[in-house]
Structures are given as C-alpha cells and as structure tokens.
Coordinates of C-alpha atoms in Angstrom, one line a residue:
Chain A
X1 CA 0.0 0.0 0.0
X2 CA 1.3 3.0 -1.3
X3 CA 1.0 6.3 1.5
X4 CA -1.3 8.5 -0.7
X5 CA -0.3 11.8 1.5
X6 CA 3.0 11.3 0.2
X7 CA 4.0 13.1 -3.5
X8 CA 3.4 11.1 -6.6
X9 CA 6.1 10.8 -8.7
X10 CA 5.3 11.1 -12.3
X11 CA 7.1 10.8 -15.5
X12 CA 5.7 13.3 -18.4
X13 CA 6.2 11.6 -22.3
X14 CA 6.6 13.1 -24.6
X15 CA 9.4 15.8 -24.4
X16 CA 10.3 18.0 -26.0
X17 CA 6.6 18.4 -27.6
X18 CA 4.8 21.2 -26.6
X19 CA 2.0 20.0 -24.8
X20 CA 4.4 17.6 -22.6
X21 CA 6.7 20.7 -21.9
X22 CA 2.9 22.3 -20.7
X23 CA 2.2 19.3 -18.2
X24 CA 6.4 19.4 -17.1
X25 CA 6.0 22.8 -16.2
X26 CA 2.5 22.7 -14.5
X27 CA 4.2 19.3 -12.6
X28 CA 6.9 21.1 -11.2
X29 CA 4.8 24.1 -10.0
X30 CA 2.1 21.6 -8.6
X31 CA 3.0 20.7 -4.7
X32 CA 1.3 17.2 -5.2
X33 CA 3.7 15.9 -7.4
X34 CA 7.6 15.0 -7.5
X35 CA 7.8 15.2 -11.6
X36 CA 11.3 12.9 -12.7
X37 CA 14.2 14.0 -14.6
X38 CA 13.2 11.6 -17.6
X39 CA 10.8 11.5 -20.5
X40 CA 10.2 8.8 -23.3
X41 CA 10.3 10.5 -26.9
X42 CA 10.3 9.3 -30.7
X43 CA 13.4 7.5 -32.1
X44 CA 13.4 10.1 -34.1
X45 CA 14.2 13.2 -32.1
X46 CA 17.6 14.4 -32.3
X47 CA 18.1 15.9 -28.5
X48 CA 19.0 13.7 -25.8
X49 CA 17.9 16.4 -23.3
X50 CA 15.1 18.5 -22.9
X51 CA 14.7 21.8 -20.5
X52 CA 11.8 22.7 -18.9
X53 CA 12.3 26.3 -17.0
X54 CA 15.5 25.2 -15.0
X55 CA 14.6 21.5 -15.0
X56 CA 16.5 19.0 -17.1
X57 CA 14.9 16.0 -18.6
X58 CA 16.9 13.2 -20.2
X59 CA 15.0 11.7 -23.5
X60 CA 14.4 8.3 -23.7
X61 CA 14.1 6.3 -26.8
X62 CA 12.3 2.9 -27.6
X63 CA 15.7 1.4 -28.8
X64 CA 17.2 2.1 -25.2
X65 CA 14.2 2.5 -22.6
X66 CA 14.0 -1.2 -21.2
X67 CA 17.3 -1.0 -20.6
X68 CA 16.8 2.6 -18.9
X69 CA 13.7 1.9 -17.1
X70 CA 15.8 -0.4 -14.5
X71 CA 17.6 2.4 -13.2
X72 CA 14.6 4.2 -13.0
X73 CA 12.8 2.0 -11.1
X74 CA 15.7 1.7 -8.7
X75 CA 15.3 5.5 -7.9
X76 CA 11.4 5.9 -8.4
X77 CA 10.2 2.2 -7.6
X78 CA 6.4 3.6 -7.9
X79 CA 5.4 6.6 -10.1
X80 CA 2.0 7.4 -12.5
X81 CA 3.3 8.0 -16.7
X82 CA 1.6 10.9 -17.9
X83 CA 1.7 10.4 -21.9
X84 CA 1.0 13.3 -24.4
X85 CA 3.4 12.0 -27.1
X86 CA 2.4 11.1 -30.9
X87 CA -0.1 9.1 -32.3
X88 CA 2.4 6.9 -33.9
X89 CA 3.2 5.8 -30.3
X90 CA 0.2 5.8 -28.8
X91 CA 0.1 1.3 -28.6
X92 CA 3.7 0.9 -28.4
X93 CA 3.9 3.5 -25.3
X94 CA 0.6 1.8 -23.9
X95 CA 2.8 -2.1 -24.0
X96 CA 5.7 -0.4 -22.4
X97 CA 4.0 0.5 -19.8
X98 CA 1.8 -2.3 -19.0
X99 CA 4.7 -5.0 -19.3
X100 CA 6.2 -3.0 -16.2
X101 CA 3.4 -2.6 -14.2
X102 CA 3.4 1.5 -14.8
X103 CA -0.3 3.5 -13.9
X104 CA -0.5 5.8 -16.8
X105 CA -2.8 8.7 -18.1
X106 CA -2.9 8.6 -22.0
X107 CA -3.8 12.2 -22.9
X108 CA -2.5 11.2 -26.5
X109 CA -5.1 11.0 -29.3
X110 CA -4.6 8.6 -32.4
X111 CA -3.1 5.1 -32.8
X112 CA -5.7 2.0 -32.2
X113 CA -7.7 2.8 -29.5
X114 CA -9.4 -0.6 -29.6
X115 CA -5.8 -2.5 -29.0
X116 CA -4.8 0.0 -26.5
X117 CA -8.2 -0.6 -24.8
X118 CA -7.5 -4.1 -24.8
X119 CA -3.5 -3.9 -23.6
X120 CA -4.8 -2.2 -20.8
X121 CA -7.5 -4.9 -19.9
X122 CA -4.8 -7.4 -20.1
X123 CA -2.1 -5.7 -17.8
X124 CA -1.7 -5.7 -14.5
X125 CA -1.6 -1.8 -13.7
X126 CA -4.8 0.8 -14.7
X127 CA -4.9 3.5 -16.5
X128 CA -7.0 6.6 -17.4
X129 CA -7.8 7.0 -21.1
X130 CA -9.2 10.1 -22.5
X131 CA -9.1 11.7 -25.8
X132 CA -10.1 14.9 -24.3
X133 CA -8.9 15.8 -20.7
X134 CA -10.9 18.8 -20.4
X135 CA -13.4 18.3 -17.5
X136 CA -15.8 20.7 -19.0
X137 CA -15.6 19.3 -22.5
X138 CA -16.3 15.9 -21.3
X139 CA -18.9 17.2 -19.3
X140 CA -20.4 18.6 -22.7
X141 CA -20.4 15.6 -24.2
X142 CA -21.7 13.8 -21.7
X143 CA -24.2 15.9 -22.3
X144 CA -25.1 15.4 -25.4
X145 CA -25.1 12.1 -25.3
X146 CA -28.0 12.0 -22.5
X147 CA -30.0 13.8 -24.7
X148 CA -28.9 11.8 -27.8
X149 CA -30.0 9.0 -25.7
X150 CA -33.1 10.6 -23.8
X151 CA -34.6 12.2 -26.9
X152 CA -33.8 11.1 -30.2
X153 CA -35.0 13.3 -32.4
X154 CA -35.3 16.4 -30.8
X155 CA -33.9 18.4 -33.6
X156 CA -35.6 16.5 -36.5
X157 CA -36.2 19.2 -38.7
X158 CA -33.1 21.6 -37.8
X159 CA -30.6 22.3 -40.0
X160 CA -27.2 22.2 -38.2
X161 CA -23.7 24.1 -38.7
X162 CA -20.5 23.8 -37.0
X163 CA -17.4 25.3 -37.3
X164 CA -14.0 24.8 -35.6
X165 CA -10.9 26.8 -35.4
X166 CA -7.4 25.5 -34.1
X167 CA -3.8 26.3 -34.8
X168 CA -2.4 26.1 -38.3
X169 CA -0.7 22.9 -37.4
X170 CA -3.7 20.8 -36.9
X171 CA -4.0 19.2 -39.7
X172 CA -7.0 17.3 -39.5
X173 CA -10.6 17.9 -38.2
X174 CA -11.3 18.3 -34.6
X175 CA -12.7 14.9 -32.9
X176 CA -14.4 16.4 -30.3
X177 CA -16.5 18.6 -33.0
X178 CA -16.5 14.9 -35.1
X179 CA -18.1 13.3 -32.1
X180 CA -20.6 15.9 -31.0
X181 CA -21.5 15.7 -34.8
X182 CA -22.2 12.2 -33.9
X183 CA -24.5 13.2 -31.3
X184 CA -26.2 15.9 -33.0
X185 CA -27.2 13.4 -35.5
X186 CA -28.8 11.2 -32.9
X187 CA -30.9 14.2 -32.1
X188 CA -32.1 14.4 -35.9
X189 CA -30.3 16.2 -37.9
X190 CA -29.1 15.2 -41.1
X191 CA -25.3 16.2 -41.4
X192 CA -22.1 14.6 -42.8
X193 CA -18.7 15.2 -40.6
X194 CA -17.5 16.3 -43.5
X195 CA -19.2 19.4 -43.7
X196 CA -17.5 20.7 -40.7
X197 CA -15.5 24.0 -41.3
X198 CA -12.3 24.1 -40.2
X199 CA -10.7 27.2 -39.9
X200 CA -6.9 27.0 -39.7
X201 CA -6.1 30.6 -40.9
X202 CA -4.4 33.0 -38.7
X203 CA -5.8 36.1 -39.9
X204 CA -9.5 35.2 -40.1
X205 CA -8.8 33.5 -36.2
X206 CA -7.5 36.7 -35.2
X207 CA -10.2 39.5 -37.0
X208 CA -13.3 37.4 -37.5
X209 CA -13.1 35.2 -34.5
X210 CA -11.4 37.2 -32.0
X211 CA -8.9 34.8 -30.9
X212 CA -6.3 36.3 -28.7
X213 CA -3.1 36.6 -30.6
X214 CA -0.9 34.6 -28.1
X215 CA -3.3 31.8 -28.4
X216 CA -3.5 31.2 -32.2
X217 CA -0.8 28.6 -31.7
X218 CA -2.6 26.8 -29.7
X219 CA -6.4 27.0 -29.2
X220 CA -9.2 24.8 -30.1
X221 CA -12.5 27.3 -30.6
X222 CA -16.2 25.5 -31.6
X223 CA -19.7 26.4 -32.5
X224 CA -22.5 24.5 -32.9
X225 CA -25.6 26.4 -34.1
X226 CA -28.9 24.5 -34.7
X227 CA -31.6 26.4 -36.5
X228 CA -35.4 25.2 -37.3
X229 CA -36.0 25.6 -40.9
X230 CA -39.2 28.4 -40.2
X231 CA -36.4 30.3 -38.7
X232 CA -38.4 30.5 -35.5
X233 CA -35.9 29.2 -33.5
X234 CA -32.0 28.7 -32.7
X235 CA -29.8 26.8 -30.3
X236 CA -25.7 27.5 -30.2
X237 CA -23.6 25.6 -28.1
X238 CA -19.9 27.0 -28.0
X239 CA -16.9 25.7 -26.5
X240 CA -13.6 28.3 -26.9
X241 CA -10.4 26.8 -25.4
X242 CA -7.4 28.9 -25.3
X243 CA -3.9 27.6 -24.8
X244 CA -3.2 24.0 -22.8
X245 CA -4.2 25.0 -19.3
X246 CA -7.8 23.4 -19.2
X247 CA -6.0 20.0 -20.4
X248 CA -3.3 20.4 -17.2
X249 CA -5.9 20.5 -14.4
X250 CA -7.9 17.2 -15.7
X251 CA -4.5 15.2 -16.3
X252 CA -3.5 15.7 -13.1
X253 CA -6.8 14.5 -11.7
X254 CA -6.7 11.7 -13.3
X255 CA -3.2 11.1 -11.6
X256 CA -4.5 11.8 -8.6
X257 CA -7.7 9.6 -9.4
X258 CA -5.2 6.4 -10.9
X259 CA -2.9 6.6 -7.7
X260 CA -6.2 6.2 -5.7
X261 CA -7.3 3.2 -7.5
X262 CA -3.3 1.8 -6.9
X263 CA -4.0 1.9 -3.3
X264 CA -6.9 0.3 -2.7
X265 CA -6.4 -3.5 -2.8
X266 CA -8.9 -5.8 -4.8
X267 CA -9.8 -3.6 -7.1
X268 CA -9.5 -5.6 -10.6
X269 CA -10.9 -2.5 -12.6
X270 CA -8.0 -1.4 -15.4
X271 CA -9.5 0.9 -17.6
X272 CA -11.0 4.1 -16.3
X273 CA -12.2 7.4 -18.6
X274 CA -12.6 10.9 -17.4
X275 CA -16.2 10.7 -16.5
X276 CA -14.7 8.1 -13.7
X277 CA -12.4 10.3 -12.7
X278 CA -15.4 13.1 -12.8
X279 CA -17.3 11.3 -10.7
X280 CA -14.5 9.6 -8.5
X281 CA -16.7 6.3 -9.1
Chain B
X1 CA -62.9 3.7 -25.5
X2 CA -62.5 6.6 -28.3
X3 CA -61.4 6.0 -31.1
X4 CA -57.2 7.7 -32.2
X5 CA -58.5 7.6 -35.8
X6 CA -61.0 10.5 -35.3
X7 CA -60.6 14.6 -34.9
X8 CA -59.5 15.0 -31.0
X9 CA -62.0 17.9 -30.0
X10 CA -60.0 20.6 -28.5
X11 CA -61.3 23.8 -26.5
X12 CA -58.6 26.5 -26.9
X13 CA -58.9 29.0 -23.9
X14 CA -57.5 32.0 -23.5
X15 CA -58.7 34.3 -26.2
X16 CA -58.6 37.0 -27.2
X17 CA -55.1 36.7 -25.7
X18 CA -52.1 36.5 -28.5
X19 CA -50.8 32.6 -27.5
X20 CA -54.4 31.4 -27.2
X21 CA -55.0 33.1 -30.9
X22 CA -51.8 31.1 -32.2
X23 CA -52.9 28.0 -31.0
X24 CA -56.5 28.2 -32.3
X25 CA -55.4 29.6 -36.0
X26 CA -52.8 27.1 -35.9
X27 CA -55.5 23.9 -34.2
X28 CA -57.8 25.0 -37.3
X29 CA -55.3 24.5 -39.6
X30 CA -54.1 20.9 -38.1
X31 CA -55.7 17.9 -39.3
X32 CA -55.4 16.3 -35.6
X33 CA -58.0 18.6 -34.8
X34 CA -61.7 19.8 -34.4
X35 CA -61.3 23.1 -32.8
X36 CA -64.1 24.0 -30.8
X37 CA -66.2 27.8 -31.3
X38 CA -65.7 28.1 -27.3
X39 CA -63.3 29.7 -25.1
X40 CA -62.7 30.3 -21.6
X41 CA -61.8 34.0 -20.9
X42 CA -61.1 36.5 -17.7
X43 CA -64.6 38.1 -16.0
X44 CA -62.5 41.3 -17.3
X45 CA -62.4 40.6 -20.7
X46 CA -65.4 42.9 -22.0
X47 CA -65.9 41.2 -25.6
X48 CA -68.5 38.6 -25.6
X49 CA -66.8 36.5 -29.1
X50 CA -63.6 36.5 -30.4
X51 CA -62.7 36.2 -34.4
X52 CA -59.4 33.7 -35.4
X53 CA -59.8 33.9 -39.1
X54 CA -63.0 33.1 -39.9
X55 CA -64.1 31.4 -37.2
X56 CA -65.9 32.6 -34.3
X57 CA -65.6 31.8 -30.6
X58 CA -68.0 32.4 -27.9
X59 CA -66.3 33.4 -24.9
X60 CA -67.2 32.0 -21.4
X61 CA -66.9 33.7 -18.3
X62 CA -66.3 32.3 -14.9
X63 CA -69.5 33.3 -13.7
X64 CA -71.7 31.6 -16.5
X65 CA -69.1 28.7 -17.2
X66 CA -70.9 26.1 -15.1
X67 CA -74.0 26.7 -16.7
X68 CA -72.6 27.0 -20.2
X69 CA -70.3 23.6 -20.2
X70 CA -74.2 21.5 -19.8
X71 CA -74.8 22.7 -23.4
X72 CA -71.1 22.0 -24.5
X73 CA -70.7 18.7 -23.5
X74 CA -74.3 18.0 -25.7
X75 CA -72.3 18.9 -28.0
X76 CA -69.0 17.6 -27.4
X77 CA -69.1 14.6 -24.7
X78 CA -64.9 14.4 -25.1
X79 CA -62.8 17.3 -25.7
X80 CA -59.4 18.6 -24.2
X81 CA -58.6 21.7 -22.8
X82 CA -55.3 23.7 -23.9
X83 CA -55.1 26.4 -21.5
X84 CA -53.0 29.4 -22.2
X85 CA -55.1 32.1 -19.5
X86 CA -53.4 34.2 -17.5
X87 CA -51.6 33.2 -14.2
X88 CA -54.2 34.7 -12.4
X89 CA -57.0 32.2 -13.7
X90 CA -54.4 28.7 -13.6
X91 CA -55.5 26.8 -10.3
X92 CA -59.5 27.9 -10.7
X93 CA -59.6 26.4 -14.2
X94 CA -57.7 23.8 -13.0
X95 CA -60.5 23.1 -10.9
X96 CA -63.2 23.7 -13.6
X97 CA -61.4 20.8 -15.8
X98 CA -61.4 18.2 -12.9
X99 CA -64.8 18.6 -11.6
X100 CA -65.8 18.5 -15.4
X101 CA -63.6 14.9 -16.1
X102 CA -62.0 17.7 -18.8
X103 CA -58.0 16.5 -19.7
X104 CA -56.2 19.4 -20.1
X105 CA -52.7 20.9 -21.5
X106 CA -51.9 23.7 -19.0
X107 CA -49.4 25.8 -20.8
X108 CA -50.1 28.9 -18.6
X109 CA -47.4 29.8 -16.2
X110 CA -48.0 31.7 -12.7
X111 CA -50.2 30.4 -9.9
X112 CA -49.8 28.1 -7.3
X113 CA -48.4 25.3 -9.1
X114 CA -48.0 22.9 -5.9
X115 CA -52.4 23.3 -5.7
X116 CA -52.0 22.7 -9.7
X117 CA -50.4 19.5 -9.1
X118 CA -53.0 18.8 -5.9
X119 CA -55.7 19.0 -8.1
X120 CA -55.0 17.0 -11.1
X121 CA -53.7 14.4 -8.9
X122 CA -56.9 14.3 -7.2
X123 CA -58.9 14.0 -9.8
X124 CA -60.3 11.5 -12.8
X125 CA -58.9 13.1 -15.8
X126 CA -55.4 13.4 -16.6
X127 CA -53.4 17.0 -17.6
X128 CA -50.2 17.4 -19.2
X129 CA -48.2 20.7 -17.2
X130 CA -45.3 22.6 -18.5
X131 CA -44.3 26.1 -18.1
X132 CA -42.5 26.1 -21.3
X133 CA -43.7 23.6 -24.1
X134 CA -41.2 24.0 -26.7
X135 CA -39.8 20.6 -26.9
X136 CA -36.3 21.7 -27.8
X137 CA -35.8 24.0 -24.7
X138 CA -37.1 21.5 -22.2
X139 CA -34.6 19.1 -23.9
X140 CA -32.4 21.4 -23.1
X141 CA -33.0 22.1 -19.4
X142 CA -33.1 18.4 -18.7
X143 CA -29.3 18.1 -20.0
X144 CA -28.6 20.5 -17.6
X145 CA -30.5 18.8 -15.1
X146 CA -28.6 15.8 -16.3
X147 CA -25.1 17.1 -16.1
X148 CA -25.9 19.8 -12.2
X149 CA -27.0 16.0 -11.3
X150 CA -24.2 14.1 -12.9
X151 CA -21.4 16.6 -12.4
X152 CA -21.9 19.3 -9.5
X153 CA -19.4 22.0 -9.3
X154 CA -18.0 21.1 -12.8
X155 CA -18.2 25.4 -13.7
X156 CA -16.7 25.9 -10.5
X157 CA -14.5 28.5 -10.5
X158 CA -16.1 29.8 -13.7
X159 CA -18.1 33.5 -13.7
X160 CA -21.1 32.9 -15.6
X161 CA -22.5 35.8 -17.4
X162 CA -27.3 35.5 -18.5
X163 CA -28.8 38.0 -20.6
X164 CA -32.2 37.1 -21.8
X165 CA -34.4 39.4 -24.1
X166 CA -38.3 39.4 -24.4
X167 CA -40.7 41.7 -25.8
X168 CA -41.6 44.8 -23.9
X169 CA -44.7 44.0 -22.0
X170 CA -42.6 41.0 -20.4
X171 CA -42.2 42.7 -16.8
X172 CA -41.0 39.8 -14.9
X173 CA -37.7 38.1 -15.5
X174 CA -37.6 35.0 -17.9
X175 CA -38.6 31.8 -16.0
X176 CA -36.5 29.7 -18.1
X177 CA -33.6 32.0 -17.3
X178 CA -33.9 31.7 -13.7
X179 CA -34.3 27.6 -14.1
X180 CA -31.5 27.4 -16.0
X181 CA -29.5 29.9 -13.7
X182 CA -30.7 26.8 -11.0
X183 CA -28.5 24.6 -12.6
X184 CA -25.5 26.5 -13.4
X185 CA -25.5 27.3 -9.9
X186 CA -25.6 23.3 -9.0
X187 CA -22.7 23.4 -11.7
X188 CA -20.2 25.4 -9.1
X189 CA -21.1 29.1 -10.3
X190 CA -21.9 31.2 -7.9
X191 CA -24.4 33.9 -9.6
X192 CA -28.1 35.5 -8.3
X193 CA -31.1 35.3 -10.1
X194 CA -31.1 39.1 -9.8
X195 CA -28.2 39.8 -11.6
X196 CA -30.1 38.6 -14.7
X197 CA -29.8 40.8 -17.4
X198 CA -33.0 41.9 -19.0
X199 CA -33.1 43.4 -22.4
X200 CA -36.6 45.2 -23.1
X201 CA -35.5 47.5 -25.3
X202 CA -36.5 46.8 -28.8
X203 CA -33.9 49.6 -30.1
X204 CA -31.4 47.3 -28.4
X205 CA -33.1 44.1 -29.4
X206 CA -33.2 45.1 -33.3
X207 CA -29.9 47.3 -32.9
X208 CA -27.6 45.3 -31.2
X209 CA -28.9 41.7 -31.0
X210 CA -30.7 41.6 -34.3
X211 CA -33.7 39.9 -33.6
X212 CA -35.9 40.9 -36.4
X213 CA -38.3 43.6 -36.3
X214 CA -41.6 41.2 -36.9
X215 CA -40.5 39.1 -33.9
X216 CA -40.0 42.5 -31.1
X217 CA -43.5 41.9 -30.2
X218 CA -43.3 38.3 -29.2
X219 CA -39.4 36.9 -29.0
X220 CA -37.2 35.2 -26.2
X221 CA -33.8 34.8 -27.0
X222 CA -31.1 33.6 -24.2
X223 CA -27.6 33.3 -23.7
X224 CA -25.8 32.1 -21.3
X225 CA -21.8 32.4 -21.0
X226 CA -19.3 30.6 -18.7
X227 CA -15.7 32.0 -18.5
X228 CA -12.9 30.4 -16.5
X229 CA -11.1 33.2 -14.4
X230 CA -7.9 32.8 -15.9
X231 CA -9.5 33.4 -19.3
X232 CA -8.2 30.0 -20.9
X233 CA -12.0 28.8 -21.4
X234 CA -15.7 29.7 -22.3
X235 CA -18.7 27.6 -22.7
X236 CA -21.9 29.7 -24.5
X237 CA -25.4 28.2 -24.6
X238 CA -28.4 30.0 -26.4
X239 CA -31.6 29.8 -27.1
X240 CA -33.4 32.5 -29.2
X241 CA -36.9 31.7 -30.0
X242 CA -39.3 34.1 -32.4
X243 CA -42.6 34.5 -32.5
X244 CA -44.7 31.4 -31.1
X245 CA -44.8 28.9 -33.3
X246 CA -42.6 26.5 -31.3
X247 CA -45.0 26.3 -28.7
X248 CA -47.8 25.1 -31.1
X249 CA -46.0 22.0 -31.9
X250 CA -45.0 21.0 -28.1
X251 CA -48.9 21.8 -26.9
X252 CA -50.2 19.7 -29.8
X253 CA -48.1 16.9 -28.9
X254 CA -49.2 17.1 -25.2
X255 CA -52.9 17.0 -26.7
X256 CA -52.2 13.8 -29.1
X257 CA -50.2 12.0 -25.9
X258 CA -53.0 13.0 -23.3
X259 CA -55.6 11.6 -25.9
X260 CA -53.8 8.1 -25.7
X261 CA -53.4 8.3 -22.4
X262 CA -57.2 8.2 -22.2
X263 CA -57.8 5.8 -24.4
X264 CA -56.0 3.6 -21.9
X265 CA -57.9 1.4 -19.9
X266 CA -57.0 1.5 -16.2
X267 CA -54.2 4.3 -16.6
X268 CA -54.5 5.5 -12.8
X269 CA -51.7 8.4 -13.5
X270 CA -53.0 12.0 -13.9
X271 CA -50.4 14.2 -14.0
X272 CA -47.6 14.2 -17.1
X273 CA -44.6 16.6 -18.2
X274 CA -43.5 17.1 -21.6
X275 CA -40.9 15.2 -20.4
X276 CA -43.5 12.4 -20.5
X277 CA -44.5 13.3 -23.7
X278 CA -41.1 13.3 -25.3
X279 CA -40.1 10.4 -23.8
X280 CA -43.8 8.9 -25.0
X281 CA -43.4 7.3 -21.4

C-alpha cells in the first residue's frame, strides 16, 4: 500500500513536444507531485535532453528504454506515466507501460484505440484514457449524449452548422467537433462530418473570430448552431479553449484519481475514462 | 374507449389573448383537430366572441361557465382543454377541468403550481403541465439537469454571465432564465437570479442583438456564457426563440399523448410533463 499523503512521482512523455513541456511545467509548480528528470520521446528526435524552466529531462528512446527503465525503477520504484506524445506511439507507449506494471494517463489522441483498450484490460496496472482531458468538455459531451439518448430526435427538422478553429498545425478535423456531430445526428439532424469548417487561418482567427493573438498557436474554438427551418428558432452551443491549461488540471486529476485506484487493494478495474475520474466512481 | 382515428376535440382558452389566438389559428389549420367555437376567458375581458380567421368563438366567463359547459358537452361529450389564460386564472380552471372529467394541457405559467399539481392528482382526468412547451428547450434544461445532477461543481471557478431578451410588456424576468440559472449554480457558479440581465428594449433588441423587427413583439432569446477566471475557457449556450410557433408544436403533442393516455384502460396516472411526452413514457 502505497501512502497516498505522500508526493506522486510522475514521469511526463513526450518531451520535447509542446503539450508535454505544458504538463512538465505545471508538474513542477504543482506541490502534489515529484515530476522525474526523464521523458520517453520518438526514435526520431535528435536531442538527448530537454529543459523545462531550470529542469532537465533526459529523452528516452524505444531502442534504449528497457534498458533505462531499470535504473529508473531503482530511484522511483512507484510513479503514474503521464503520456501526451504522438499518435504513432500511442500502442507501443501503452505495451511499455503495461509489461512493467506503470499506472498511466494517456492524454495522447490517435493510434488504435481498440488495442490499446484491450493492452490495458490485459495488464496488470490501470490507467486513465481520454481523448479529451478537459473536465468541462467531457462534461459537454456527456451531455449530449444523455439527450442523444433521452430524446432522439429532438432536432428532427433543424438544419445544423459547425465550425472549428485550431492552430495552423492541426491538420485534421477536430474529434471532439466529429463526435458531438455524432450526437447531434442522434438528435435528428441530417449532417455529414465532412461538412465541418475548419478554420486554420491565422488572420480570419484573429479579426473574424477574435482569438487572442498569443493563443492562435494553440487554441481549439467551436460552435455548434442549430436552426429550425421556419427560422423560428436557434440553439448554439460554443466551446472556446485557449492555450493548454484546461487540459493540465484534468490530467492531473486523473493522476491523482489512478494513484487512488493503486492503493486500494482488490480492485480488478484497469480501464478508467474521465467521467470516472469526474465522478471519482 | 375513443377512437385515435378521429378529430381530437380541443377547446382552446385564453382568447382574445395572442398565445391562445396562435394556438387556435394554428388547431384550425391541423388535421389532428376539431377546434371547438368556445373559449374560456377572464370576468374582465369585456368582448362577448372573439374572431381567429374566420371562425368565431364564444367566450365564457367564470360566472356563467358552469351553466354553459351542460350545453357543451351535448355537444362535445370528449374534448381537451389547452389552457393558455393568464396566471391569475391557472388553479381555478384547474378546478373547472377536474370537476368536469376535462384532460387538459396547462401551458399557462404563474399560480400556485403545488395546488395545480393537488388537483390533477386528485382527480379523474389526466393533464399534461409545462411552463414552457417547446420541446427543444425543455430538452435542453433536462441536460442540464442531467449534467448539475451528474457533475456538480463542474463550472466551479467559472463567472457565468445571463442575458435574456423578451418583448416589452414581459415585466417579470424569464422563468427559463432563472431555471437554467438553477443549474448553473448546481454546476459550481456562484451567480443571483437578480443579476439577470434583461433586455426590453426593442432599439437594443433590433440594434444590437438583431432579432428581427416582426419578432420585437413576441421573442425570447437567451444566452448564457461561462468563462474560467484565468481566461483560458468559455462555454456559450443560447436559445433564441421568435414569435410562437414552437410552442404550437410542443402543446399539440401534449394533446395527441393526453388523448392516448385516455384511451388507456385502467391508466391510474394523472399528471404528465412534456418530459412524458417526449419520452412517449
């Protein structure tokens, strides 16, 4: 039994990306946690080190990380992986941890979520999966999926329109506006995920939409607008994320919530999402 | 037992009021329906019949309804009331359905709901009560019953901003505003129902929220805005309804589910939401 009042150490993958380097730097501010000098990346990065603030972090690669993880384990014999790395590594990260018995909170999107799903079943260690760790995004969608499920139908009739807006870099369409899509069709309207618009362009961000200048490298902005076709009535739903911040504070819950479930013995649940860790069931 | 294939016989009450009018041009035009040439009306009300079209209704008074509903029922041994009065009239027409065996939609707001309740529960004949019948909108509140219930203090933290904007003779703030307000407060946000913001104006309401000029006279359009203190997130719901027509559609469902619910042999429940009717449970 592990003494929960004590610090949890916990190793951030996926350095030196930038929404690891986020989560390093939230870590080491954050008095719950003891965050480690070490942080799996791709084969493919050419640094060995990363810095974060004053903090250095050695980079570990697959070719060399069951070798590393020994010594590791010697100096942090218990600690929670927190992994926002690349989809590419999303299964391969997942077996690394479960062959040695590592709690981890997969923040990364991507990869096949039905093996990972089933990696995690099979281990011995749990784990928090969530493609989005915004609390009040999941909430949202939560959301919409009661009502998908209460009232299908609802908006039978309503036309629907969504648009999203995220950094230049994102290169494909937002899941979270693919998946409330999903719902919104359970509800009745007739609309292909296709015809979401993404908007990726700086300049329309910043004048048309208003997006703070520091934050058009890295926002995720959405609008959902549902409109009867007698024009007598429409419903908006908007959810306008700027930066990384709102992803720190539900990762680290989910630590928190993963070395809970650690220290209780008997419990032969692996696989946890955000609403658990929402609703500490 | 009556038979679903035939016209459903429905009184519409309330005119010359503007929602009672709706409903009876839009009942005349619905094949679902026989609209009846009566009306409940207020002892103030100094016309004697009230013209919807073509059609004429002879208006009953409180004082002469008991007499008056002998003849009716000769004429009509089933109908259903759709009640859209004044608040001031709600729990004595209540009354006047039960002791009549009358099933009624009570869209009126105001009154002493908990006697509302008391009465239909007491009685023979069912009712279907909502303060608001637009389907979508009650959909609406009950995903935010759903997530207050499902996820309390999920805003918390959050400053959460309500305007709401009706048409000028609206003197009380918007009940749906100050429901909704309910749950964002069960969501963490700590706001009064007082610091509502009306909008009355209908230089503002064309001007700077462009509802359109037809709809000033009858409009209710809502928006509700979450922001996380350190500025990093916003959530936005609305609702903007014009004119009246929505409600049309949600009453006539209630009437259609109310007449089943009669057909029914040895249905002992009375009292129905449009919950109940959207769920058809």
């Amino acid at each position: 039994m592990i003494k929960i009042s004590e610090k949890i150490p916990i190793m951030i993958n996926g350095l030196p990306g930038n929404v690891a380097r986020t989560m390093a730097a939230a870590g080491i501010a954050d008095e719950r946690f003891l965050v480690m000098p070490y942080s799996l990346t791709g084969q493919d990065i050419p640094e060995t080190t990363a810095m974060v603030g004053e903090n250095e972090f050695l980079l570990c690669k697959p070719d060399t990380r069951d070798k590393k993880i020994k010594a590791i384990f010697a100096q942090y014999p218990f600690f929670i992986a927190v992994d926002y790395t690349h989809p590419s590594a999303v299964n391969g990260n997942a077996k690394f941890y479960s062959r040695n018995n590592i709690p981890f909170v997969m923040g990364t999107t991507g990869g096949n979520r039905e093996e990972l799903e089933k990696t995690v079943q099979d281990a011995s260690s749990p784990a928090v999966i969530a493609p989005n760790m915004a609390k009040q995004i999941v909430g949202l969608q939560a959301m919409m999926a009661y009502a998908a499920q209460t009232f299908p139908g609802l908006f039978t009739g309503y036309s629907l329109e969504v648009k999203e807006s995220h950094q230049q870099g994102k290169a494909d369409t937002s899941g979270t506006a693919k998946a409330m899509v999903g719902y919104f069709n359970e509800l009745g309207t007739d609309f292909k995920k296709e015809e979401i618009q993404q908007i990726r362009d700086p300049k329309i961000q910043e004048n048309q939409w208003g997006i703070p200048r520091e934050h058009l490298s890295g926002h995720g902005w959405h609008t959902y607008t549902l409109k009867a076709a007698d024009g007598s009535s429409l419903f908006e739903f908007k959810h306008n994320i700027n930066g990384r911040d709102i992803y720190v504070s539900g990762t680290f819950d989910a630590v928190v919530y993963l070395r809970e479930k650690v220290s209780l013995k008997g419990n032969k649940r692996r696989l946890f999402t955000m609403i658990d860790v929402m609703n500490q069931s």
